[in-house]
């Protein structure tokens, strides 16, 4: 469900014409729908109604402050994976009591930041990290509440680059090592084990692998309690997939929630969830302008002004984004197959191969759909292209929530060594 639709023949976000935004802000530009963000946060919240549950939105999916503030107003907490994301979450007004800190490679500085902020929980991913966190917390005279992220050795399905819960993945503590690590935590100062954490991947399109992983983790919770550890929280990560094209069949949040209700029945834990994509993914589009078409043997290239530096998912994981012209065409319009590519000097700078689209004129604008998660956050200035702009829509209003930097700003961090002056 999202709030991008044609009205009077032009694609709109809520009540705002995307042309109006592109006219003012230029392209490429990301546009986010507040109504969609709110709706997704509410649907997930309502699915867990009556359960003790913290929805910690995964900031890495889309960390724009406008997005975070919109979700904070819905009561979302935050799952952060760096000191920078922690600062973003705090800047958006998310209270520390609703922030969890994940990630395999936290620095001492990042641990100190989390401890000083008094965050809800650290999700730790190795025995070595536990030792360092204990040291940092002890020096500060604080105690870190921790959950160990365990690797349940379950295949999540989906693209191998976004699977995180198999034994060969770098994430989590090996299943066989978990009990010993909890025993070690009990001996250490500055750390207190309060939970177990698991996150098996992203864009997961079936409930069964999640159920298998969560059932495994529940057996660990019971075993740890028998060993005397006061486990009161269960962090089940994120990962629920979204439809990227018509016909994609994804389990609804209610089915996911009912499975979690069943699996945690009678366990008496606070459930923590870290949804990212399912909240932000279909709440954003990337608008680009068609520059040229170029016939080539056996194909026609459509060259647009957005590149892989602006939207990296197709290059990074062969991801599919639907492409809609801002100008609506009748269903009967003849289509031709385009290879849709950007201006970057890399062969991987390709958004779609043999994609059927109506004839696109130079100067026409297109929307890359479902680009709200892992879009702008992965953007770069490669080829000295300014970082892509971002706009947030709310009803009939919109605001530029990240402007495009000027060229002077882009080079301002660089200095010329004195031997070159
Ligand atoms: C990426 C990530 C998430 C969010 O994943 P989605 O698929 O966007 O829901 C949650 N938790 C952790 C630890 C992650 O790395």
Tab-separated table of C-alpha atoms and ligand atoms in Angstrom:
chain	number	residue	atom	x	y	z
A	1	UNK	CA	0.000	0.000	0.000
A	2	UNK	CA	1.292	3.429	-0.907
A	3	UNK	CA	0.109	6.917	-1.794
A	4	UNK	CA	1.571	7.341	-5.297
A	5	UNK	CA	-1.090	7.387	-8.003
A	6	UNK	CA	-2.124	9.065	-11.237
A	7	UNK	CA	-4.524	11.956	-10.942
A	8	UNK	CA	-5.645	13.938	-14.009
A	9	UNK	CA	-3.113	11.959	-16.023
A	10	UNK	CA	-0.067	12.907	-13.929
A	11	UNK	CA	1.651	10.896	-11.185
A	12	UNK	CA	1.110	12.359	-7.725
A	13	UNK	CA	2.460	11.710	-4.249
A	14	UNK	CA	-0.566	12.190	-2.003
A	15	UNK	CA	-2.027	15.522	-3.227
A	16	UNK	CA	1.177	16.865	-4.763
A	17	UNK	CA	2.058	16.497	-8.429
A	18	UNK	CA	5.530	15.013	-8.818
A	19	UNK	CA	6.060	17.387	-11.763
A	20	UNK	CA	5.618	20.346	-9.426
A	21	UNK	CA	8.360	18.966	-7.180
A	22	UNK	CA	10.694	18.202	-10.088
A	23	UNK	CA	10.068	21.691	-11.543
A	24	UNK	CA	11.152	23.316	-8.297
A	25	UNK	CA	13.840	20.961	-7.028
A	26	UNK	CA	15.186	19.497	-10.264
A	27	UNK	CA	16.050	15.850	-10.882
A	28	UNK	CA	17.141	13.359	-9.714
A	29	UNK	CA	15.137	13.718	-6.514
A	30	UNK	CA	13.704	11.289	-3.976
A	31	UNK	CA	10.126	11.949	-2.870
A	32	UNK	CA	8.703	10.377	0.298
A	33	UNK	CA	5.062	10.076	1.336
A	34	UNK	CA	4.325	10.827	5.005
A	35	UNK	CA	0.917	9.150	4.765
A	36	UNK	CA	2.567	5.936	3.566
A	37	UNK	CA	5.211	6.016	6.315
A	38	UNK	CA	2.525	6.574	8.951
A	39	UNK	CA	0.259	3.916	7.543
A	40	UNK	CA	3.010	1.302	7.554
A	41	UNK	CA	4.058	2.169	11.109
A	42	UNK	CA	0.423	1.938	12.250
A	43	UNK	CA	-0.347	-1.331	10.479
A	44	UNK	CA	2.685	-2.941	12.093
A	45	UNK	CA	1.948	-1.425	15.497
A	46	UNK	CA	-1.684	-2.600	15.335
A	47	UNK	CA	-0.642	-6.099	14.270
A	48	UNK	CA	1.195	-6.421	17.598
A	49	UNK	CA	-1.563	-4.795	19.630
A	50	UNK	CA	-1.759	-6.111	23.167
A	51	UNK	CA	1.778	-7.499	23.131
A	52	UNK	CA	4.717	-5.925	24.927
A	53	UNK	CA	6.503	-4.785	21.799
A	54	UNK	CA	9.035	-2.139	20.795
A	55	UNK	CA	9.022	-1.207	17.088
A	56	UNK	CA	12.588	0.001	16.552
A	57	UNK	CA	12.616	1.333	12.986
A	58	UNK	CA	15.850	0.390	11.223
A	59	UNK	CA	17.456	3.770	10.539
A	60	UNK	CA	19.786	2.348	7.906
A	61	UNK	CA	16.837	1.847	5.520
A	62	UNK	CA	16.211	5.604	5.355
A	63	UNK	CA	17.750	7.902	7.957
A	64	UNK	CA	16.499	11.258	6.681
A	65	UNK	CA	15.518	13.378	9.691
A	66	UNK	CA	12.128	14.184	8.163
A	67	UNK	CA	11.410	10.467	7.826
A	68	UNK	CA	12.672	9.752	11.342
A	69	UNK	CA	10.598	12.571	12.869
A	70	UNK	CA	7.491	11.341	11.055
A	71	UNK	CA	8.041	7.849	12.475
A	72	UNK	CA	9.016	9.143	15.928
A	73	UNK	CA	5.632	10.892	16.059
A	74	UNK	CA	4.039	7.471	15.477
A	75	UNK	CA	5.872	6.152	18.534
A	76	UNK	CA	8.592	4.247	16.697
A	77	UNK	CA	11.938	3.701	18.343
A	78	UNK	CA	15.125	3.160	16.355
A	79	UNK	CA	17.536	0.379	15.515
A	80	UNK	CA	20.902	2.006	14.762
A	81	UNK	CA	24.110	0.488	13.409
A	82	UNK	CA	26.557	3.363	13.907
A	83	UNK	CA	27.239	6.355	16.128
A	84	UNK	CA	26.027	8.570	13.297
A	85	UNK	CA	22.687	6.802	13.129
A	86	UNK	CA	22.403	7.060	16.918
A	87	UNK	CA	22.911	10.816	16.641
A	88	UNK	CA	20.344	11.003	13.851
A	89	UNK	CA	17.787	9.114	15.933
A	90	UNK	CA	18.397	11.434	18.892
A	91	UNK	CA	18.256	14.514	16.642
A	92	UNK	CA	14.844	13.295	15.462
A	93	UNK	CA	13.673	13.184	19.074
A	94	UNK	CA	13.608	9.413	19.523
A	95	UNK	CA	14.158	8.745	23.235
A	96	UNK	CA	17.200	6.619	24.227
A	97	UNK	CA	14.842	4.200	25.985
A	98	UNK	CA	13.554	3.229	22.520
A	99	UNK	CA	16.931	2.840	20.788
A	100	UNK	CA	18.803	-0.417	20.195
A	101	UNK	CA	22.336	-0.475	18.788
A	102	UNK	CA	23.127	-3.309	16.362
A	103	UNK	CA	26.104	-4.060	14.123
A	104	UNK	CA	29.172	-6.298	14.003
A	105	UNK	CA	31.806	-3.597	14.302
A	106	UNK	CA	31.109	-1.001	16.975
A	107	UNK	CA	34.080	1.157	17.972
A	108	UNK	CA	34.854	2.033	21.617
A	109	UNK	CA	33.757	5.589	20.780
A	110	UNK	CA	30.378	4.363	19.508
A	111	UNK	CA	29.916	2.180	22.591
A	112	UNK	CA	30.692	5.186	24.810
A	113	UNK	CA	28.122	7.282	22.938
A	114	UNK	CA	25.437	4.618	23.410
A	115	UNK	CA	26.256	4.250	27.109
A	116	UNK	CA	26.237	7.992	27.745
A	117	UNK	CA	22.898	8.310	25.969
A	118	UNK	CA	21.566	5.443	28.090
A	119	UNK	CA	20.132	3.436	25.196
A	120	UNK	CA	17.754	0.528	25.710
A	121	UNK	CA	20.047	-2.238	24.472
A	122	UNK	CA	23.255	-3.175	22.696
A	123	UNK	CA	22.968	-6.102	20.308
A	124	UNK	CA	26.411	-7.687	20.420
A	125	UNK	CA	27.739	-9.954	17.739
A	126	UNK	CA	30.958	-11.506	19.090
A	127	UNK	CA	32.729	-12.591	22.260
A	128	UNK	CA	35.416	-9.991	21.572
A	129	UNK	CA	32.824	-7.213	21.379
A	130	UNK	CA	31.418	-8.262	24.764
A	131	UNK	CA	34.858	-7.919	26.387
A	132	UNK	CA	35.393	-4.433	24.936
A	133	UNK	CA	31.892	-3.257	25.832
A	134	UNK	CA	32.435	-4.501	29.399
A	135	UNK	CA	35.652	-2.516	29.571
A	136	UNK	CA	34.178	0.690	28.133
A	137	UNK	CA	31.098	0.502	30.380
A	138	UNK	CA	33.159	-0.241	33.507
A	139	UNK	CA	35.402	2.763	32.855
A	140	UNK	CA	32.272	4.936	32.645
A	141	UNK	CA	30.737	3.313	35.737
A	142	UNK	CA	27.768	2.196	33.663
A	143	UNK	CA	26.092	-1.096	32.805
A	144	UNK	CA	25.218	-1.974	29.226
A	145	UNK	CA	22.059	-4.019	28.794
A	146	UNK	CA	22.871	-6.505	26.084
A	147	UNK	CA	21.331	-9.086	23.817
A	148	UNK	CA	23.590	-11.491	21.977
A	149	UNK	CA	22.764	-11.758	18.292
A	150	UNK	CA	22.842	-15.451	17.576
A	151	UNK	CA	23.208	-16.987	14.164
A	152	UNK	CA	20.459	-19.618	13.947
A	153	UNK	CA	21.913	-21.149	10.751
A	154	UNK	CA	18.671	-20.733	8.823
A	155	UNK	CA	18.488	-19.735	5.147
A	156	UNK	CA	16.126	-16.803	4.746
A	157	UNK	CA	15.659	-17.128	1.012
A	158	UNK	CA	15.956	-14.066	-1.182
A	159	UNK	CA	19.164	-12.657	-2.604
A	160	UNK	CA	22.375	-14.140	-1.101
A	161	UNK	CA	23.819	-10.631	-0.601
A	162	UNK	CA	21.109	-9.837	1.941
A	163	UNK	CA	20.947	-13.151	3.808
A	164	UNK	CA	22.499	-12.865	7.257
A	165	UNK	CA	21.464	-15.928	9.240
A	166	UNK	CA	23.446	-18.775	7.690
A	167	UNK	CA	26.465	-20.274	9.448
A	168	UNK	CA	28.843	-18.777	6.866
A	169	UNK	CA	27.551	-15.196	7.243
A	170	UNK	CA	29.614	-12.672	9.205
A	171	UNK	CA	26.665	-11.819	11.441
A	172	UNK	CA	25.867	-13.068	14.907
A	173	UNK	CA	27.502	-15.518	17.288
A	174	UNK	CA	27.631	-19.138	16.124
A	175	UNK	CA	24.713	-21.103	17.531
A	176	UNK	CA	27.017	-23.530	19.389
A	177	UNK	CA	28.910	-20.674	21.089
A	178	UNK	CA	25.897	-18.847	22.540
A	179	UNK	CA	25.592	-20.601	25.921
A	180	UNK	CA	29.262	-20.146	26.770
A	181	UNK	CA	29.106	-16.469	25.838
A	182	UNK	CA	26.128	-15.851	28.162
A	183	UNK	CA	28.083	-17.594	30.949
A	184	UNK	CA	31.016	-15.281	30.282
A	185	UNK	CA	28.754	-12.178	30.296
A	186	UNK	CA	27.520	-13.168	33.755
A	187	UNK	CA	31.129	-12.975	35.036
A	188	UNK	CA	31.863	-9.565	33.560
A	189	UNK	CA	31.355	-6.093	35.017
A	190	UNK	CA	29.557	-3.428	33.038
A	191	UNK	CA	27.386	-5.780	31.001
A	192	UNK	CA	24.084	-7.437	31.800
A	193	UNK	CA	22.494	-9.977	29.469
A	194	UNK	CA	18.794	-9.109	29.181
A	195	UNK	CA	17.881	-10.564	25.825
A	196	UNK	CA	18.524	-12.681	22.780
A	197	UNK	CA	18.661	-11.152	19.297
A	198	UNK	CA	18.287	-12.629	15.830
A	199	UNK	CA	18.058	-11.112	12.347
A	200	UNK	CA	18.232	-13.508	9.414
A	201	UNK	CA	18.150	-11.225	6.390
A	202	UNK	CA	16.179	-8.725	4.374
A	203	UNK	CA	13.415	-8.798	1.746
A	204	UNK	CA	12.265	-12.124	3.225
A	205	UNK	CA	9.182	-13.229	1.311
A	206	UNK	CA	7.941	-16.144	3.429
A	207	UNK	CA	7.011	-16.674	7.058
A	208	UNK	CA	8.435	-20.212	7.344
A	209	UNK	CA	12.169	-19.406	7.576
A	210	UNK	CA	11.469	-16.692	10.134
A	211	UNK	CA	9.341	-19.067	12.162
A	212	UNK	CA	12.113	-21.678	12.057
A	213	UNK	CA	14.693	-19.169	13.260
A	214	UNK	CA	12.464	-17.706	15.980
A	215	UNK	CA	11.442	-21.129	17.300
A	216	UNK	CA	15.109	-22.023	17.574
A	217	UNK	CA	15.817	-18.819	19.463
A	218	UNK	CA	12.941	-19.433	21.879
A	219	UNK	CA	14.537	-22.766	22.834
A	220	UNK	CA	17.706	-20.811	23.597
A	221	UNK	CA	15.794	-18.347	25.807
A	222	UNK	CA	14.376	-21.243	27.853
A	223	UNK	CA	17.784	-22.895	28.148
A	224	UNK	CA	19.451	-19.656	29.220
A	225	UNK	CA	16.791	-19.090	31.875
A	226	UNK	CA	17.388	-22.586	33.213
A	227	UNK	CA	21.068	-21.682	33.437
A	228	UNK	CA	20.081	-18.707	35.608
A	229	UNK	CA	20.131	-15.821	33.125
A	230	UNK	CA	17.274	-13.331	33.493
A	231	UNK	CA	16.263	-13.069	29.842
A	232	UNK	CA	13.357	-10.656	29.501
A	233	UNK	CA	13.656	-9.455	25.916
A	234	UNK	CA	13.581	-11.084	22.513
A	235	UNK	CA	14.776	-9.011	19.562
A	236	UNK	CA	13.567	-10.587	16.326
A	237	UNK	CA	15.233	-8.136	13.928
A	238	UNK	CA	13.702	-6.874	10.701
A	239	UNK	CA	13.614	-8.350	7.263
A	240	UNK	CA	9.982	-8.530	6.192
A	241	UNK	CA	9.889	-8.106	2.404
A	242	UNK	CA	7.770	-5.766	0.295
A	243	UNK	CA	6.180	-6.053	-3.161
A	244	UNK	CA	8.450	-4.480	-5.775
A	245	UNK	CA	6.233	-5.324	-8.722
A	246	UNK	CA	2.570	-6.106	-9.346
A	247	UNK	CA	1.937	-9.735	-8.522
A	248	UNK	CA	4.673	-9.997	-5.873
A	249	UNK	CA	3.003	-11.915	-3.068
A	250	UNK	CA	4.305	-10.998	0.376
A	251	UNK	CA	2.971	-12.095	3.736
A	252	UNK	CA	1.078	-9.213	5.382
A	253	UNK	CA	2.315	-7.826	8.724
A	254	UNK	CA	-0.694	-9.454	10.421
A	255	UNK	CA	0.485	-12.941	9.401
A	256	UNK	CA	4.010	-12.135	10.562
A	257	UNK	CA	2.670	-10.803	13.874
A	258	UNK	CA	0.429	-13.818	14.429
A	259	UNK	CA	3.379	-16.143	13.901
A	260	UNK	CA	5.402	-14.168	16.461
A	261	UNK	CA	2.464	-14.218	18.879
A	262	UNK	CA	2.352	-18.017	18.605
A	263	UNK	CA	6.093	-18.544	18.853
A	264	UNK	CA	6.474	-16.305	21.929
A	265	UNK	CA	3.227	-17.418	23.616
A	266	UNK	CA	3.682	-17.680	27.374
A	267	UNK	CA	7.354	-16.743	27.199
A	268	UNK	CA	6.853	-13.427	28.992
A	269	UNK	CA	9.317	-11.323	27.021
A	270	UNK	CA	9.341	-7.835	25.572
A	271	UNK	CA	9.486	-8.387	21.803
A	272	UNK	CA	11.682	-5.942	19.882
A	273	UNK	CA	11.292	-5.587	16.115
A	274	UNK	CA	13.581	-3.755	13.719
A	275	UNK	CA	11.566	-3.199	10.537
A	276	UNK	CA	13.176	-1.013	7.895
A	277	UNK	CA	12.187	-1.760	4.314
A	278	UNK	CA	8.594	-2.701	5.134
A	279	UNK	CA	8.043	0.803	6.554
A	280	UNK	CA	10.064	2.967	4.159
A	281	UNK	CA	10.407	0.970	0.922
A	282	UNK	CA	7.108	1.727	-0.777
A	283	UNK	CA	6.952	5.188	0.813
A	284	UNK	CA	9.488	6.666	-1.610
A	285	UNK	CA	10.207	7.095	-5.315
A	286	UNK	CA	13.157	8.465	-7.247
A	287	UNK	CA	12.258	10.921	-10.014
A	288	UNK	CA	14.613	11.115	-12.990
A	289	UNK	CA	14.509	12.816	-16.360
A	290	UNK	CA	15.028	10.980	-19.657
A	291	UNK	CA	18.000	12.501	-21.479
A	292	UNK	CA	18.369	10.486	-24.679
A	293	UNK	CA	17.439	7.271	-26.360
A	294	UNK	CA	20.148	5.418	-28.233
A	295	UNK	CA	19.513	2.539	-30.610
A	296	UNK	CA	22.117	-0.217	-30.462
A	297	UNK	CA	22.282	-3.680	-31.989
A	298	UNK	CA	19.358	-5.665	-30.559
A	299	UNK	CA	18.460	-3.059	-27.938
A	300	UNK	CA	17.424	0.504	-27.271
A	301	UNK	CA	19.038	2.387	-24.440
A	302	UNK	CA	17.084	4.932	-22.477
A	303	UNK	CA	19.602	7.193	-20.746
A	304	UNK	CA	18.300	9.016	-17.668
A	305	UNK	CA	19.818	11.664	-15.390
A	306	UNK	CA	19.822	9.411	-12.298
A	307	UNK	CA	22.702	7.010	-11.845
A	308	UNK	CA	23.796	4.103	-9.699
A	309	UNK	CA	25.300	6.686	-7.361
A	310	UNK	CA	21.728	7.862	-6.629
A	311	UNK	CA	20.014	4.452	-6.525
A	312	UNK	CA	22.451	1.584	-6.103
A	313	UNK	CA	20.097	-1.348	-5.490
A	314	UNK	CA	19.944	-2.577	-9.103
A	315	UNK	CA	23.766	-2.534	-9.398
A	316	UNK	CA	24.295	-3.962	-5.921
A	317	UNK	CA	21.698	-6.744	-5.841
A	318	UNK	CA	20.133	-6.862	-9.302
A	319	UNK	CA	17.066	-5.334	-7.675
A	320	UNK	CA	13.920	-4.581	-9.658
A	321	UNK	CA	12.244	-1.168	-9.501
A	322	UNK	CA	9.054	-0.532	-11.425
A	323	UNK	CA	9.404	2.506	-13.679
A	324	UNK	CA	6.387	4.752	-14.257
A	325	UNK	CA	6.341	7.805	-16.537
A	326	UNK	CA	4.937	10.839	-14.698
A	327	UNK	CA	2.588	11.223	-17.688
A	328	UNK	CA	-0.042	8.507	-17.645
A	329	UNK	CA	-0.660	6.548	-20.870
A	330	UNK	CA	-3.788	4.637	-21.793
A	331	UNK	CA	-3.488	0.898	-21.105
A	332	UNK	CA	-3.604	0.237	-24.858
A	333	UNK	CA	-0.413	2.253	-25.524
A	334	UNK	CA	2.158	0.308	-27.475
A	335	UNK	CA	5.291	-0.522	-25.503
A	336	UNK	CA	8.874	-1.053	-26.513
A	337	UNK	CA	11.703	-2.638	-24.574
A	338	UNK	CA	14.302	-0.312	-23.145
A	339	UNK	CA	17.553	-0.889	-21.334
A	340	UNK	CA	17.290	1.928	-18.795
A	341	UNK	CA	20.737	3.219	-17.862
A	342	UNK	CA	22.330	6.132	-16.030
A	343	UNK	CA	25.197	8.456	-16.937
A	344	UNK	CA	27.861	6.836	-14.713
A	345	UNK	CA	30.972	5.396	-16.344
A	346	UNK	CA	30.334	1.826	-15.165
A	347	UNK	CA	28.609	-1.000	-17.011
A	348	UNK	CA	26.692	-1.842	-13.829
A	349	UNK	CA	24.997	1.572	-14.019
A	350	UNK	CA	21.835	-0.024	-15.348
A	351	UNK	CA	18.365	0.139	-13.795
A	352	UNK	CA	16.531	-2.295	-16.056
A	353	UNK	CA	17.129	-4.601	-19.003
A	354	UNK	CA	14.540	-4.993	-21.773
A	355	UNK	CA	11.912	-3.190	-19.740
A	356	UNK	CA	8.628	-2.659	-21.598
A	357	UNK	CA	7.685	1.026	-21.451
A	358	UNK	CA	5.715	3.355	-23.686
A	359	UNK	CA	7.862	5.426	-26.035
A	360	UNK	CA	9.682	7.867	-23.782
A	361	UNK	CA	10.547	11.324	-25.131
A	362	UNK	CA	13.728	13.144	-24.081
A	363	UNK	CA	12.839	15.549	-21.282
A	364	UNK	CA	10.099	13.288	-19.962
A	365	UNK	CA	10.211	12.351	-16.313
A	366	UNK	CA	10.077	8.879	-14.827
A	367	UNK	CA	9.530	7.541	-11.324
A	368	UNK	CA	11.545	4.619	-9.994
A	369	UNK	CA	9.032	3.109	-7.595
A	370	UNK	CA	9.662	1.472	-4.184
A	371	UNK	CA	12.877	3.436	-3.673
A	372	UNK	CA	12.203	4.685	-0.140
A	373	UNK	CA	14.432	2.088	1.561
A	374	UNK	CA	18.123	1.558	0.762
A	375	UNK	CA	17.881	4.334	-1.839
A	376	UNK	CA	19.115	7.758	-0.734
A	377	UNK	CA	21.067	6.246	2.187
A	378	UNK	CA	23.278	4.342	-0.259
A	379	UNK	CA	23.841	7.332	-2.550
A	380	UNK	CA	27.285	8.748	-3.222
A	381	UNK	CA	28.997	11.555	-5.099
A	382	UNK	CA	30.700	9.216	-7.574
A	383	UNK	CA	31.595	10.951	-10.852
A	384	UNK	CA	31.461	14.204	-8.845
A	385	UNK	CA	27.693	14.151	-8.972
A	386	UNK	CA	26.011	16.094	-6.185
A	387	UNK	CA	24.303	14.001	-3.530
A	388	UNK	CA	20.686	13.441	-4.593
A	389	UNK	CA	18.019	15.737	-3.102
A	390	UNK	CA	15.155	14.457	-0.917
A	391	UNK	CA	11.613	15.824	-0.528
A	392	UNK	CA	8.943	14.890	2.013
A	393	UNK	CA	5.256	15.220	1.104
A	394	UNK	CA	2.427	15.464	3.624
A	395	UNK	CA	-1.038	15.857	2.065
A	396	UNK	CA	-0.894	18.912	-0.185
A	397	UNK	CA	2.371	20.189	1.340
A	398	UNK	CA	5.955	19.304	0.566
A	399	UNK	CA	9.374	20.321	1.833
A	400	UNK	CA	12.941	19.775	0.690
A	401	UNK	CA	14.318	17.659	3.528
A	402	UNK	CA	17.802	17.350	2.031
A	403	UNK	CA	18.914	19.822	-0.574
A	404	UNK	CA	21.446	19.061	-3.258
A	405	UNK	CA	24.888	20.375	-2.234
A	406	UNK	CA	26.590	23.027	-4.359
A	407	UNK	CA	29.832	22.175	-6.122
A	408	UNK	CA	31.706	24.475	-3.715
A	409	UNK	CA	30.284	22.513	-0.785
A	410	UNK	CA	31.289	19.251	-2.417
A	411	UNK	CA	34.953	20.239	-2.646
A	412	UNK	CA	35.068	22.199	0.618
A	413	UNK	CA	36.356	19.193	2.601
A	414	UNK	CA	39.394	18.898	0.358
A	415	UNK	CA	42.603	20.872	0.839
A	416	UNK	CA	45.548	21.378	-1.462
A	417	UNK	CA	48.873	20.239	0.063
A	418	UNK	CA	51.380	23.077	0.294
A	419	UNK	CA	53.707	21.403	-2.257
A	420	UNK	CA	50.994	21.728	-4.905
A	421	UNK	CA	50.164	25.376	-4.359
B	1	LIG	C1	19.196	-4.138	7.987
B	1	LIG	C2	18.773	-4.542	9.327
B	1	LIG	C3	17.430	-4.416	9.719
B	1	LIG	C4	16.345	-3.934	8.799
B	1	LIG	O1	16.102	-4.839	7.772
B	1	LIG	P1	14.850	-4.638	6.801
B	1	LIG	O2	14.957	-5.754	5.846
B	1	LIG	O3	15.004	-3.307	6.151
B	1	LIG	O4	13.619	-4.703	7.635
B	1	LIG	C5	17.105	-4.759	11.011
B	1	LIG	N1	18.032	-5.212	11.890
B	1	LIG	C6	19.325	-5.351	11.540
B	1	LIG	C7	20.296	-5.846	12.533
B	1	LIG	C8	19.743	-5.028	10.253
B	1	LIG	O5	21.015	-5.170	9.909
